[in-house]
Each structure stands twice: as C-alpha cells, then as structure tokens.
Amino acid sequence: MENKLADLRDTRFVLYEQLGIEKLCETEKYADHSKETFEMIIDTAEKLAINQFAPVNSEGDEIGCVFEQGTVRCPEVYRTPFQKYCEGGWMSLPDVYDVGGQNAPFAMYFACHELFYAANHALTVYMGLTHSAAKVTEIFGTDEQKRKYMQPLYEGRYSGTMDLTETQAGSDVGVARTRAIRNPDGTYSIVGGKIFISSGDNNLTENIIHIVLARIVGAPEGTRGLSCFIVPKYRVNDDGTLGEPNDLTCAGVEHKMGIHGSPTSVLNFGDNGKCVGELLGPEQKGIVVMFHMMNEQRVLVGLQGQALGSTAYLHALDFARERKQGSRFGSKDSTQVPIITHPDVRRNLLWMKSYTEGLRALILYTTFCMDMEAASAGEDDKKKWQNIVELLTPIAKAYSTDKGFDVCTRAIQVHGGYGYCKEYKVEQFARDCKITAIYEGTNAIQALDLFGRKIRMSSGAAYNTVLSEMKAAVEKASGVSELAPYAGEVAKSITALEEITRFLIEKASGEDAYLAYSWATPYLEIFGDIVLGWMFIWQACTAHESEAGSSANDKQFYAGKISTAKFYIGSLLPAVYGKIDAIKQFDRSFVQMDEALFLP
Ligand SMILES: Cc1cc2nc3c(=O)[nH]c(=O)nc-3n(C[C@H](O)[C@H](O)[C@H](O)COP(=O)(O)OP(=O)(O)OC[C@H]3O[C@@H](n4cnc5c(N)ncnc54)[C@H](O)[C@@H]3O)c2cc1C
C-alpha cells in the first residue's frame, strides 16, 4: 500500500512525541482511548483514503458535477467511498457516544482527515460540512431537531450545508437579505437566495439539511439581526420518514477552477412562499450559532491547504528521485543523475518539506488544544486552551492555505513540463487548493480577525498566552547545546514579533489606522512564520530527546527532523526580518496612491 498522501511517521511524531496526545487518555473524557485505539484509527483511515478516496480523485475531477433538470448529479464514483466513510463511523469520530460517535480526540479526527483531503479534496468537502451541520444542531438544536436532523447527519444519511453567501453579501455577511417570516405554528417561511453553497444540491444522500442565515422580518440590520435556520430539502415527518419537498430550488452550479466534484450551488428559497425553516438557537443569535460551524470549518480548511501541500510534496519527491536530467553538480562525469541531486531542486524540496511538516504541527497542535479545552476540569485551564485556539484559528486557516498552495505550485515546478499536464496529478492539487484561501472567510478576513480582534481581545490575554507557550519551548531548547543557537534565533524572532505588534497596534489606534490595517495580511504571515519557528524548535527538542536509544530507522527520522528544523530556522525564518522592516518603514506612498492613480 503506497502512501503518497501524508508522511504518517511525521503525523505519529507530532501526535505521540511532540504533543503527547496519550495524556488525553488520562482524562475522564478520553479515558476509553489509548495509543492502541489511536493506531487502529490511523491505520484504518490510511486504508480507506488509499483504497477508496484516492482512486476516484482524477475521475471525479474529470466528470465534475452535472446540473440537469433542477438537480445535481455528483460523480457516481463518489458513492462507494462516501458509503464506506459513513459505515466506518468517520463522520462522528470525535463526537460523544450519545450521538453514536466514538469520542475520539479532535486531533485524531484531523490527523485522519489530512489523509482524506489529500486523497480526494472535493469528496471530503461533503463530509466536513455535514459534520459541522450535525455538530451545530447538537449544540443548539431542540430535542426534536436533534432526533430529526442531527442523527441522520451524523450517520451520513443526510448531508449538510452552510448557507451564508449572497450576491451582495460575500465577506460582508451582515448585509444578507434572505428573510424569515414567522408562521403561526412556530416555523418560519424563508425567502431569498444564496450563492456558492458547497454541496447545495447533491444526489449522494437522501436529504440535505441547509443551515441558513436569514433575517427575521423586523429584526435590525447588520450581523446582529441575523438568525440561523434549519431548512431541509425534503421536510421530515415526525416518524423520521421524508415528507414533501421543501420550496427550495437549485438554479445551477458554478464551473470552477478546482474541486469539480463538489457542487457549488445557487439556491433559491421560497419562490412559492412555501419554504419552511426552523429556528436553530435563539432569534438574532444566528452569527453566534454560525460561528460554531465556522470555527471548526476554518481550521478544517487550513487542514485542506496543508493536506494538499503534503501530497503535492510527496509526489514531487517521488518524481525528483526518478527523473534524470543533467550530471552531478561539479562532476566531469556526464551520466544523467536524478534531479533531486541538483541544488535548486533539493532546496525546493526541503522548502516544501519544511512547510508541510510545520503546518501539520500547527494544525494538529490547534486541534489538540481544542481537546485539552474539552478535557480540562478547571475553568482557568479551559480558558488557557481556548485562548490558544482562538488566536491560532485565523493563522491555521490563512497561513496554512497560502503556504499549502505555494507548496502545490512548487511541486508543479519540480515536475517541469510534466507538472503542467493532467497525467501528473500535481496540477489538480494546485487547482483544488486555491479555493482554501478564499472560502470560509477569505485570508484577508482572517488577517483582520487576527490583527483587529484576536491579538487585542481580553486585553491581549490570548496573544500573551501564545507568547508564553512559545517562550517556554525556546527556553527548553536553549538548554540543549546542539539546539541553543537555533533557540536563540527563534527567541530573536519572538522579540521582533512583539515589537512589530506594539508598533502596529499603536499606529492602528491613531490617525494612521488605514495604513496600519493595510499591513494586516503581511502581519499574519509574519506571525505564521514565527509560529512555525516555535513548532520547529519544539520538534527539534523532542526529536533530540527521543533519539537516544531509538532504532536505526527512527534515528534517521529524528536526524531528518532536526535537519528540517534547523533548515527552517536557519534558512527560512530570517526572511521574517525583511518583512518586519518593510512594515517599520511605514512608507506613506500607499496612502498617497489615490484610487484614481491606479490607472489614470
Ligand atoms: C467553491 C466555493 C465554495 C463555497 N462554499 C460556500 C459555502 O458552502 N457556503 C457559503 O456561505 N459560501 C461559500 N462560498 C463563498 C465564499 O465563502 C465567498 O466567496 C467568500 O466569503 C468571499 O466572498 P466573495 O466571493 O463575495 O468576495 P468579496 O467579499 O467580494 O471579496 C473580494 C475580495 O475583496 C476582499 N475583501 C472584501 N471585503 C474586505 C474587507 N472588509 N477587508 C479586506 N478585504 C476585503 C476579499 O478578501 C477578496 O479578496 C464558496 C465559494 C466558492 C468559490
């Protein structure tokens, strides 16, 4: 079984050695789990991804989704993997036993889904949204809603969608015009239109549950006036059987750059005034409800970027070991050698390996913090983990998707002309990956969330918590002589981060706010660069500890890990100072550049 999806040795290193995920099993919440159950889960996920998901990735991309007579036909080849995923209980892997879940840590769910997204991004989008729809119904639904909708969603009999976007309401969610009119029986009539809805119509499941943001007539303008509704494609009878179709139609699907197997749908609600919705959660708290869905989805989208980068890197590595061009650098022997021996290709591959592994650590750490929050008994502890998750979420989403895409395009480059051709898969990874920087709140919106809100919230509590975790890892590594210089480099970058954060916050609170906010995206990138420095110094320290007495194979892995960490910290991290200096110049040409001057 060849795995060109993810380096599971590295996944295991992050889970068991870096994070020590087994300590979760000592808590009451995860007491039923052990390393053995985790291993079983990873092995089974690997088989499912390799045997079922990956083989239909190209075909799903070729066939795409077909819109015919008002309904969407998904690639037929998706049906079996989708069924096997549901039968295997993957949908509810991290959910409590009461809902039929397996109560596994979220970090495990993410580790497995790295394989699924790498194997077939478009197919796995159906599952991710269905899980989030089930989860939000579990948290906010009435008992009846849980019985009617949540349970079939967790079982994968129904699929779920998340309906925010409208033509005039993209990033600007608060201007949504979809209306909800109260009916005497307590339900609501939904009227309006949504666009770009993933899985908005599909023929993989018997019903589709739309989680829709709409404004109850008379509610205030803006996001605070929005409420959340469950709008099923088919109404569900009290005994769980399907009733009549709801008054909602699919008006078409988009023809896109990538994820062709995922139908991005235009939905019209209530053309005949008969679209029935049920309120989910309190009135006018729709954005709070939706944020539960969005927070999970944001880290999951970060995972998509990382996963596609991971598989693109492994394909490039394989190709670079096979493809022979040119002779060995500096040699008089004209025998052709594998391109991996050339300095440029080798540097490119190490660049890709660094980001792939750094991002994996970031994503799994973020989800591990979610688990620690769920498993902690004390309020202070819970708050600490929650703070870390809050701060890292926009970075996990935006940084992972931007860098994941960069890894995909570099993988094409390593393949030369072959990378530009369909036969070699990497072009699909890049096409599929691009959307991850756009949906679930564009990466610019993530940067605003980080700079405008997260670093300052609760007087900087989340920001300070993350900084002290970073500093603790650096301090530990500085006690290891081999790593001390690298720990010093990471410490220096953290000081630079603190300085640029203070600088920008000060500017943002005065007359220069517009100019300061124009640096939000580069600021997120800087933060991400330094977070990866933290991950790598932590990993190097862990590898150093594990190395002694390990097997020959493991020794090689640890040596590779320490070299990768040193390469990242020594060769890639220093670029951060140029980025920071550029901000500190605080050059005003940006504000002087009037809109009219762009194209006089
Ligand atoms: C394949 C696909 C699947 C999707 N799936 C779903 C789904 O399931 N459910 C759903 O509700 N939506 C979905 N979307 C919609 C997606 O979330 C939006 O496209 C996204 O939020 C951006 O909105 P927009 O396209 O209207 O762009 P706009 O909001 O018009 O943004 C255009 C550009 O301006 C920037 N921008 C806008 N406002 C600001 C600001 N205030 N500050 C800084 N920059 C700003 C953006 O970053 C972007 O670069 C999907 C989209 C696609 C393409």
XYZ file of C-alpha atoms and ligand atoms in Angstrom:
653
model
C 0.000 0.000 0.000
C 1.847 3.050 -1.226
C 1.098 6.216 0.678
C 1.813 9.398 -1.253
C -0.763 11.306 0.789
C 0.901 12.083 4.087
C 4.040 11.104 5.944
C 2.395 9.165 8.749
C 5.692 8.778 10.578
C 5.638 12.535 10.946
C 1.953 12.543 11.943
C 2.717 9.996 14.670
C 5.712 12.046 15.789
C 3.512 15.125 16.226
C 0.706 13.249 17.947
C 2.620 10.978 20.312
C 6.000 12.612 20.769
C 5.573 16.342 20.305
C 2.066 16.750 21.744
C 1.936 13.621 23.866
C -1.671 13.018 22.847
C -1.806 9.921 25.064
C -2.054 12.173 28.100
C -5.586 12.903 26.936
C -6.395 9.277 27.763
C -5.683 10.042 31.418
C -8.620 12.467 31.470
C -12.163 11.371 32.162
C -13.356 12.468 28.732
C -10.954 10.276 26.774
C -10.444 7.505 29.323
C -11.751 4.845 26.884
C -8.973 5.599 24.408
C -5.362 4.502 24.291
C -2.473 4.546 21.857
C -3.771 1.198 20.528
C -7.169 2.647 19.596
C -5.484 5.691 18.047
C -3.228 3.445 15.982
C -6.184 1.391 14.810
C -7.965 4.575 13.746
C -4.966 5.879 11.773
C -4.361 2.528 10.047
C -7.992 2.225 9.005
C -8.089 5.817 7.771
C -4.983 5.223 5.688
C -6.553 2.167 4.022
C -9.814 3.995 3.323
C -8.003 7.008 1.873
C -5.687 4.939 -0.321
C -8.120 2.267 -1.442
C -11.332 4.251 -1.786
C -10.767 8.004 -1.921
C -7.590 8.410 -3.959
C -8.506 6.110 -6.882
C -11.518 8.273 -7.798
C -9.859 11.668 -7.357
C -8.923 12.267 -11.005
C -12.159 10.779 -12.323
C -14.260 12.967 -10.018
C -12.278 15.952 -11.272
C -12.848 14.964 -14.913
C -16.558 14.223 -14.592
C -17.406 17.029 -12.181
C -20.964 17.764 -11.112
C -23.717 17.865 -13.676
C -26.749 20.124 -13.287
C -29.782 18.675 -15.048
C -33.477 19.463 -14.704
C -33.070 21.294 -11.430
C -30.908 18.730 -9.670
C -27.232 17.987 -9.336
C -25.611 14.707 -10.275
C -22.350 14.162 -8.377
C -19.613 11.949 -9.766
C -21.070 8.438 -9.426
C -17.628 7.166 -8.429
C -18.004 9.049 -5.132
C -20.889 6.884 -3.961
C -18.930 3.895 -2.664
C -16.214 5.857 -0.809
C -18.914 8.072 0.695
C -20.826 4.996 1.894
C -17.716 3.342 3.277
C -16.822 6.541 5.134
C -20.284 6.673 6.707
C -20.397 2.955 7.527
C -16.994 3.274 9.179
C -18.378 5.936 11.532
C -15.868 8.570 10.360
C -18.480 11.316 10.315
C -18.889 11.192 14.091
C -15.379 10.082 15.058
C -14.806 12.970 17.514
C -18.376 13.070 18.846
C -19.820 11.751 22.068
C -21.191 8.227 22.408
C -24.729 9.585 22.959
C -24.908 10.674 19.325
C -23.312 7.476 18.055
C -19.814 8.935 17.964
C -16.531 7.368 19.012
C -15.465 10.155 21.351
C -12.004 10.338 19.799
C -9.916 13.483 20.214
C -10.343 16.135 17.572
C -6.614 15.878 16.842
C -7.226 12.294 15.706
C -10.140 13.365 13.509
C -7.859 15.941 11.877
C -4.932 13.537 11.509
C -7.218 11.129 9.625
C -8.816 13.856 7.568
C -5.426 15.008 6.363
C -5.361 11.666 4.535
C -8.909 12.053 3.220
C -8.404 15.611 1.947
C -5.065 14.687 0.394
C -6.669 11.687 -1.294
C -9.771 13.494 -2.508
C -10.419 17.070 -1.502
C -13.688 17.559 -3.415
C -15.246 14.402 -1.966
C -14.212 15.170 1.597
C -15.820 18.630 1.447
C -19.240 16.887 1.656
C -18.212 15.178 4.887
C -16.685 18.211 6.600
C -19.790 20.335 6.108
C -22.100 17.506 7.116
C -20.188 17.064 10.350
C -20.371 20.780 11.128
C -24.125 20.879 10.411
C -24.641 17.921 12.747
C -22.471 19.493 15.433
C -24.251 22.828 15.387
C -27.600 21.041 15.610
C -26.254 19.027 18.546
C -25.219 22.221 20.346
C -28.178 24.476 19.549
C -30.987 22.178 18.402
C -34.120 21.220 20.323
C -34.560 17.549 21.207
C -36.857 17.179 18.228
C -34.363 18.801 15.842
C -31.637 16.519 17.123
C -33.780 13.466 16.505
C -34.957 14.592 13.080
C -31.796 16.137 11.662
C -28.686 15.659 13.781
C -28.786 11.881 13.936
C -29.160 11.268 10.184
C -26.439 13.869 9.547
C -24.003 12.073 11.832
C -24.897 8.823 10.081
C -24.335 10.417 6.664
C -27.864 9.588 5.500
C -28.372 13.347 5.134
C -25.707 15.815 4.058
C -25.291 19.315 5.451
C -24.557 22.732 4.046
C -23.667 26.123 5.401
C -25.554 28.977 3.746
C -24.208 32.466 4.302
C -23.173 33.910 0.969
C -25.460 36.022 -1.201
C -24.614 38.077 -4.266
C -24.194 41.319 -2.298
C -23.125 39.547 0.905
C -19.770 37.798 0.470
C -17.227 38.882 3.051
C -19.898 41.350 4.160
C -22.178 38.714 5.700
C -24.215 41.303 7.638
C -25.960 42.636 4.540
C -27.696 39.310 3.871
C -31.219 39.875 2.528
C -32.720 36.406 2.911
C -35.814 36.866 5.053
C -37.651 34.721 7.581
C -41.328 35.317 8.224
C -42.864 33.881 11.394
C -45.658 31.348 10.835
C -48.430 30.718 13.388
C -47.146 27.155 14.010
C -43.725 28.403 15.169
C -41.910 27.660 11.915
C -40.637 30.355 9.539
C -41.107 30.940 5.850
C -37.717 31.519 4.267
C -37.487 33.766 1.209
C -34.294 34.697 -0.617
C -31.314 33.368 -2.480
C -27.883 32.050 -1.583
C -24.951 31.525 -3.906
C -21.745 29.460 -3.844
C -23.229 26.839 -1.492
C -20.992 23.760 -1.303
C -22.986 20.509 -1.635
C -26.042 22.797 -2.014
C -27.670 20.112 -4.088
C -26.351 16.581 -4.500
C -27.539 13.048 -5.060
C -25.230 11.329 -2.574
C -27.665 11.495 0.338
C -31.412 11.086 0.722
C -31.890 14.562 2.195
C -29.911 17.808 2.535
C -30.026 19.961 5.657
C -29.221 23.594 4.955
C -28.082 25.741 7.870
C -29.191 29.150 6.646
C -28.553 32.689 7.877
C -31.623 34.883 7.408
C -33.188 37.983 8.932
C -36.497 37.680 10.703
C -38.772 40.409 9.399
C -38.457 43.431 11.694
C -35.008 42.415 13.046
C -32.218 45.029 12.974
C -29.852 45.484 10.060
C -26.317 44.054 10.216
C -24.990 40.783 11.570
C -26.694 41.249 14.961
C -30.104 40.992 13.265
C -29.409 37.604 11.674
C -30.834 34.290 12.870
C -29.983 30.728 11.944
C -32.444 28.260 10.424
C -32.589 24.607 9.574
C -34.027 24.313 6.083
C -34.331 20.714 4.845
C -34.501 19.861 1.148
C -37.270 17.406 1.983
C -39.423 18.034 5.000
C -39.050 15.346 7.641
C -42.126 13.728 9.202
C -42.352 13.090 12.950
C -41.579 9.406 12.407
C -38.375 10.296 10.544
C -39.681 9.481 7.065
C -39.250 12.017 4.314
C -42.196 14.255 3.552
C -42.858 16.616 0.677
C -40.075 18.602 -0.990
C -39.493 21.965 0.604
C -39.943 25.026 -1.567
C -36.295 25.456 -2.422
C -34.630 25.002 -5.758
C -31.158 24.706 -7.101
C -30.734 27.127 -10.001
C -27.357 25.837 -11.140
C -23.792 25.019 -10.224
C -20.627 27.011 -10.823
C -17.972 25.914 -13.303
C -14.814 26.247 -11.301
C -11.028 26.115 -11.369
C -10.927 23.139 -8.987
C -12.864 20.858 -6.630
C -15.008 19.914 -9.633
C -16.640 17.062 -7.743
C -18.051 19.448 -5.141
C -21.221 21.165 -6.376
C -21.065 24.919 -5.677
C -24.730 25.746 -5.941
C -27.095 28.649 -6.396
C -30.123 28.118 -4.141
C -33.477 29.881 -4.237
C -35.640 29.678 -1.146
C -39.421 30.223 -1.142
C -40.184 31.128 -4.749
C -43.717 29.923 -4.000
C -43.835 31.219 -0.441
C -43.691 27.686 0.968
C -40.119 27.176 2.105
C -40.301 26.086 5.731
C -37.399 26.732 8.091
C -36.960 26.006 11.776
C -35.144 28.425 14.045
C -31.826 26.982 15.270
C -30.725 28.609 18.513
C -32.113 31.925 19.769
C -33.510 34.604 17.473
C -30.919 37.151 16.306
C -28.078 34.973 17.515
C -27.532 33.471 14.091
C -23.974 34.704 13.838
C -23.101 33.146 17.217
C -24.574 29.833 16.073
C -22.869 30.069 12.705
C -19.526 30.842 14.358
C -19.588 27.400 15.972
C -19.760 25.976 12.465
C -17.252 28.435 11.077
C -14.598 27.943 13.753
C -14.483 24.207 13.115
C -14.583 24.785 9.372
C -11.780 27.368 9.443
C -9.257 25.000 10.971
C -10.576 22.240 8.706
C -9.982 24.458 5.663
C -6.455 25.119 6.987
C -6.066 21.344 7.058
C -7.200 21.150 3.420
C -4.385 23.509 2.403
C -1.856 21.576 4.448
C -3.075 18.184 3.183
C -2.890 19.166 -0.473
C 0.590 20.586 0.115
C 1.566 17.337 1.792
C 0.518 15.089 -1.077
C 1.948 17.519 -3.656
C 5.290 17.425 -1.845
C 5.356 13.609 -1.696
C 4.552 13.392 -5.414
C 7.329 15.907 -6.186
C 9.806 14.000 -4.026
C 8.991 10.773 -5.811
C 9.341 12.405 -9.205
C 12.638 14.094 -8.288
C 14.111 10.745 -7.270
C 13.084 9.154 -10.579
C 13.595 11.852 -13.172
C 17.122 12.050 -14.523
C 18.480 15.234 -16.087
C 21.948 16.735 -16.188
C 25.071 15.494 -14.500
C 26.117 15.649 -10.878
C 26.986 19.191 -9.750
C 30.715 19.846 -10.179
C 31.371 16.417 -11.728
C 33.070 15.745 -15.060
C 31.054 12.554 -15.456
C 28.224 13.290 -17.913
C 25.971 10.467 -16.667
C 22.463 11.791 -16.037
C 21.502 11.910 -12.373
C 18.153 12.211 -10.579
C 17.141 15.874 -10.391
C 16.959 15.675 -6.590
C 20.754 15.954 -6.595
C 20.686 19.462 -8.139
C 20.993 22.228 -5.538
C 17.938 24.156 -6.697
C 15.626 21.136 -6.741
C 16.943 19.946 -3.411
C 16.383 23.356 -1.801
C 12.895 23.489 -3.288
C 12.066 20.073 -1.859
C 13.387 20.968 1.560
C 11.359 24.184 1.448
C 8.263 22.091 0.715
C 9.079 19.521 3.391
C 9.562 22.299 5.951
C 6.186 23.910 5.321
C 4.377 20.592 5.043
C 5.662 19.435 8.428
C 5.474 22.840 10.107
C 1.857 23.288 9.041
C 0.969 19.764 10.134
C 2.334 20.565 13.586
C 0.413 23.849 13.702
C -2.907 22.274 12.700
C -2.607 19.268 14.987
C -1.480 21.455 17.882
C -4.503 23.751 17.383
C -6.891 20.794 17.441
C -5.064 19.232 20.387
C -5.703 22.494 22.278
C -9.418 22.061 21.466
C -9.210 18.601 23.031
C -7.375 19.931 26.076
C -10.070 22.569 26.465
C -12.793 19.901 26.265
C -10.980 17.595 28.697
C -9.902 20.188 31.286
C -11.787 20.301 34.537
C -10.770 23.733 35.860
C -12.049 26.992 34.394
C -8.577 28.578 34.250
C -7.202 25.638 32.324
C -10.118 25.665 29.918
C -9.642 29.376 29.337
C -5.958 28.912 28.609
C -6.568 26.300 25.890
C -9.495 28.239 24.482
C -7.305 31.354 24.220
C -4.703 29.470 22.214
C -7.335 28.059 19.860
C -8.898 31.490 19.337
C -5.601 33.132 18.470
C -4.287 30.325 16.288
C -7.510 29.749 14.300
C -7.062 32.602 11.762
C -3.375 31.663 11.392
C -4.165 27.969 10.974
C -6.695 28.874 8.287
C -4.904 31.584 6.325
C -1.234 30.721 6.730
C -1.771 27.009 6.046
C -3.824 27.628 2.935
C -1.441 30.224 1.475
C 1.640 28.130 2.157
C -0.137 24.900 1.176
C -0.910 26.458 -2.211
C 2.712 27.616 -2.562
C 3.849 24.043 -1.892
C 1.484 22.809 -4.632
C 2.847 25.269 -7.200
C 6.429 24.394 -6.288
C 5.535 20.738 -6.767
C 4.479 21.590 -10.320
C 7.813 23.360 -10.837
C 9.778 20.319 -9.649
C 7.908 18.246 -12.257
C 8.899 20.652 -15.049
C 6.576 20.360 -18.077
C 5.079 17.140 -16.746
C 3.725 19.046 -13.755
C 1.647 21.174 -16.081
C -0.013 18.074 -17.554
C -3.009 16.268 -16.116
C -1.303 12.888 -16.007
C 0.858 14.012 -13.104
C -1.800 14.970 -10.536
C 0.040 17.954 -9.045
C -1.804 20.394 -11.313
C -5.086 19.149 -9.803
C -3.749 19.601 -6.285
C -2.914 23.237 -7.064
C -6.308 23.887 -8.716
C -8.148 22.239 -5.832
C -6.062 24.056 -3.242
C -6.651 27.632 -4.412
C -10.194 27.791 -3.041
C -8.952 27.188 0.501
C -7.594 30.750 0.638
C -10.996 32.090 -0.426
C -13.845 30.235 1.250
C -14.641 30.162 4.958
C -13.737 33.865 5.141
C -11.016 34.950 2.733
C -7.485 35.079 4.078
C -7.746 38.873 4.226
C -10.725 38.491 6.560
C -8.662 36.081 8.704
C -5.898 38.697 8.883
C -8.410 41.300 10.056
C -9.685 38.838 12.651
C -6.141 38.309 13.937
C -4.970 41.906 13.849
C -8.236 43.707 14.545
C -9.597 41.408 17.218
C -7.690 38.349 18.407
C -4.393 39.911 19.475
C -6.213 42.549 21.492
C -9.153 40.632 22.928
C -9.403 40.438 26.726
C -6.523 42.894 26.999
C -4.280 40.656 24.923
C -4.920 37.511 27.002
C -4.883 35.085 24.043
C -1.845 36.754 22.487
C 0.077 36.659 25.771
C -0.835 33.007 26.364
C 0.551 32.007 22.975
C 3.706 34.086 23.506
C 4.404 32.436 26.832
C 3.964 28.969 25.293
C 6.427 29.968 22.577
C 8.944 31.276 25.073
C 8.690 28.130 27.204
C 9.560 25.950 24.191
C 12.516 28.195 23.341
C 13.804 28.103 26.885
C 13.686 24.336 26.959
C 15.577 24.045 23.659
C 18.219 26.541 24.732
C 19.316 24.008 27.327
C 20.350 21.581 24.538
C 23.774 22.668 23.292
C 23.214 21.486 19.695
C 19.976 23.462 19.521
C 20.869 26.500 21.594
C 21.852 28.720 18.609
C 18.583 27.846 16.884
C 16.613 28.507 20.052
C 18.339 31.905 20.138
C 17.158 32.595 16.573
C 13.553 31.758 17.447
C 13.788 33.895 20.611
C 15.012 36.804 18.481
C 12.075 36.405 16.102
C 9.607 36.388 19.016
C 11.059 39.664 20.286
C 10.685 41.079 16.766
C 7.066 39.902 16.702
C 6.363 41.656 19.983
C 7.916 44.861 18.667
C 6.019 44.888 15.390
C 2.772 44.039 17.187
C 3.201 47.013 19.546
C 4.172 49.231 16.622
C 1.144 48.324 14.517
C -1.328 48.461 17.397
C -0.162 51.939 18.260
C -0.456 53.076 14.658
C -3.864 51.429 14.320
C -5.275 53.386 17.218
C -4.324 56.790 15.792
C -4.593 58.757 12.573
C -2.622 56.110 10.704
C -5.197 53.378 11.212
C -5.881 52.916 7.477
C -2.196 52.460 6.722
C -1.736 50.168 9.732
C -4.638 47.939 8.662
C -3.239 47.670 5.149
C -0.463 45.597 6.783
C -2.861 43.071 8.352
C -2.144 40.300 5.828
C 1.663 40.644 5.956
C 1.351 40.747 9.755
C -0.497 37.412 9.732
C 2.210 35.961 7.514
C 4.912 37.177 9.911
C 3.023 35.677 12.831
C 2.699 32.393 10.935
C 6.414 32.349 10.060
C 7.292 32.730 13.737
C 4.692 30.192 14.897
C 6.391 27.689 12.586
C 9.739 28.626 14.137
C 8.199 27.749 17.507
C 6.830 24.444 16.178
C 10.242 23.526 14.766
C 12.300 24.339 17.833
C 9.803 22.319 19.890
C 10.035 19.438 17.403
C 13.842 19.555 17.300
C 13.950 19.371 21.080
C 11.512 16.443 21.107
C 13.478 14.609 18.395
C 16.690 15.201 20.312
C 15.158 13.633 23.440
C 13.723 10.655 21.531
C 16.860 9.969 19.517
C 18.828 8.296 22.299
C 18.301 4.560 22.264
C 15.997 4.603 19.233
C 16.116 2.121 16.356
C 18.150 2.792 13.201
C 15.020 3.749 11.259
C 13.907 6.104 13.972
C 17.369 7.620 14.241
C 17.139 8.505 10.574
C 13.736 10.075 11.090
C 14.952 12.148 14.052
C 18.062 13.244 12.159
C 15.812 14.342 9.265
C 13.521 16.141 11.675
C 16.353 18.020 13.375
C 17.863 18.965 9.993
C 14.500 20.196 8.730
C 14.008 22.269 11.882
C 17.486 23.759 11.545
C 16.896 24.488 7.865
C 13.611 26.263 8.605
C 15.052 28.293 11.475
C 18.393 28.966 9.816
C 17.357 29.495 6.191
C 13.676 30.433 6.040
C 12.815 32.183 9.294
C 15.363 35.018 8.820
C 13.302 36.287 5.871
C 10.828 37.484 8.504
C 13.075 40.443 9.413
C 12.815 41.835 5.897
C 9.040 41.628 6.140
C 9.083 43.331 9.544
C 11.448 46.059 8.349
C 9.172 46.768 5.404
C 6.324 47.480 7.836
C 8.503 49.588 10.122
C 9.423 51.876 7.233
C 5.754 52.805 7.356
C 6.077 54.175 3.867
C 3.231 56.554 3.040
C 3.202 56.091 -0.726
C 0.434 53.569 -0.139
C -1.977 56.176 1.257
C -0.809 58.792 -1.211
C -1.712 56.426 -4.035
C -5.196 57.725 -4.674
C -7.622 55.277 -6.313
C -7.624 57.422 -9.446
C -3.856 56.973 -9.832
C -4.058 53.194 -10.296
C -4.981 53.676 -13.929
C -5.050 57.377 -14.780
C -16.040 26.848 -4.456
C -16.695 27.727 -3.442
C -17.375 27.153 -2.388
C -18.019 27.966 -1.452
N -18.769 27.386 -0.453
C -19.546 28.186 0.341
C -20.490 27.620 1.243
O -20.600 26.397 1.377
N -21.270 28.455 1.953
C -21.194 29.812 1.850
O -21.942 30.513 2.517
N -20.307 30.381 0.993
C -19.488 29.609 0.244
N -18.602 30.169 -0.640
C -18.496 31.607 -0.700
C -17.194 32.130 -0.091
O -17.217 31.978 1.291
C -17.040 33.587 -0.552
O -16.680 33.528 -1.905
C -16.034 34.348 0.264
O -16.505 34.528 1.573
C -15.717 35.711 -0.341
O -16.863 36.395 -0.706
P -16.972 36.997 -2.195
O -16.684 35.914 -3.146
O -18.269 37.696 -2.326
O -15.796 38.018 -2.294
P -15.799 39.518 -1.735
O -16.317 39.574 -0.375
O -16.419 40.395 -2.766
O -14.235 39.799 -1.701
C -13.467 40.111 -2.865
C -12.062 40.468 -2.387
O -12.119 41.612 -1.521
C -11.556 41.319 -0.261
N -12.355 41.959 0.786
C -13.695 42.044 0.882
N -14.034 42.719 1.991
C -12.906 43.049 2.615
C -12.592 43.763 3.810
N -13.536 44.229 4.609
N -11.296 43.938 4.125
C -10.318 43.448 3.352
N -10.554 42.784 2.222
C -11.823 42.573 1.842
C -11.592 39.796 -0.124
O -10.570 39.338 0.735
C -11.406 39.360 -1.566
O -10.036 39.303 -1.864
C -17.940 29.372 -1.570
C -17.226 29.945 -2.627
C -16.633 29.139 -3.568
C -15.932 29.797 -4.725
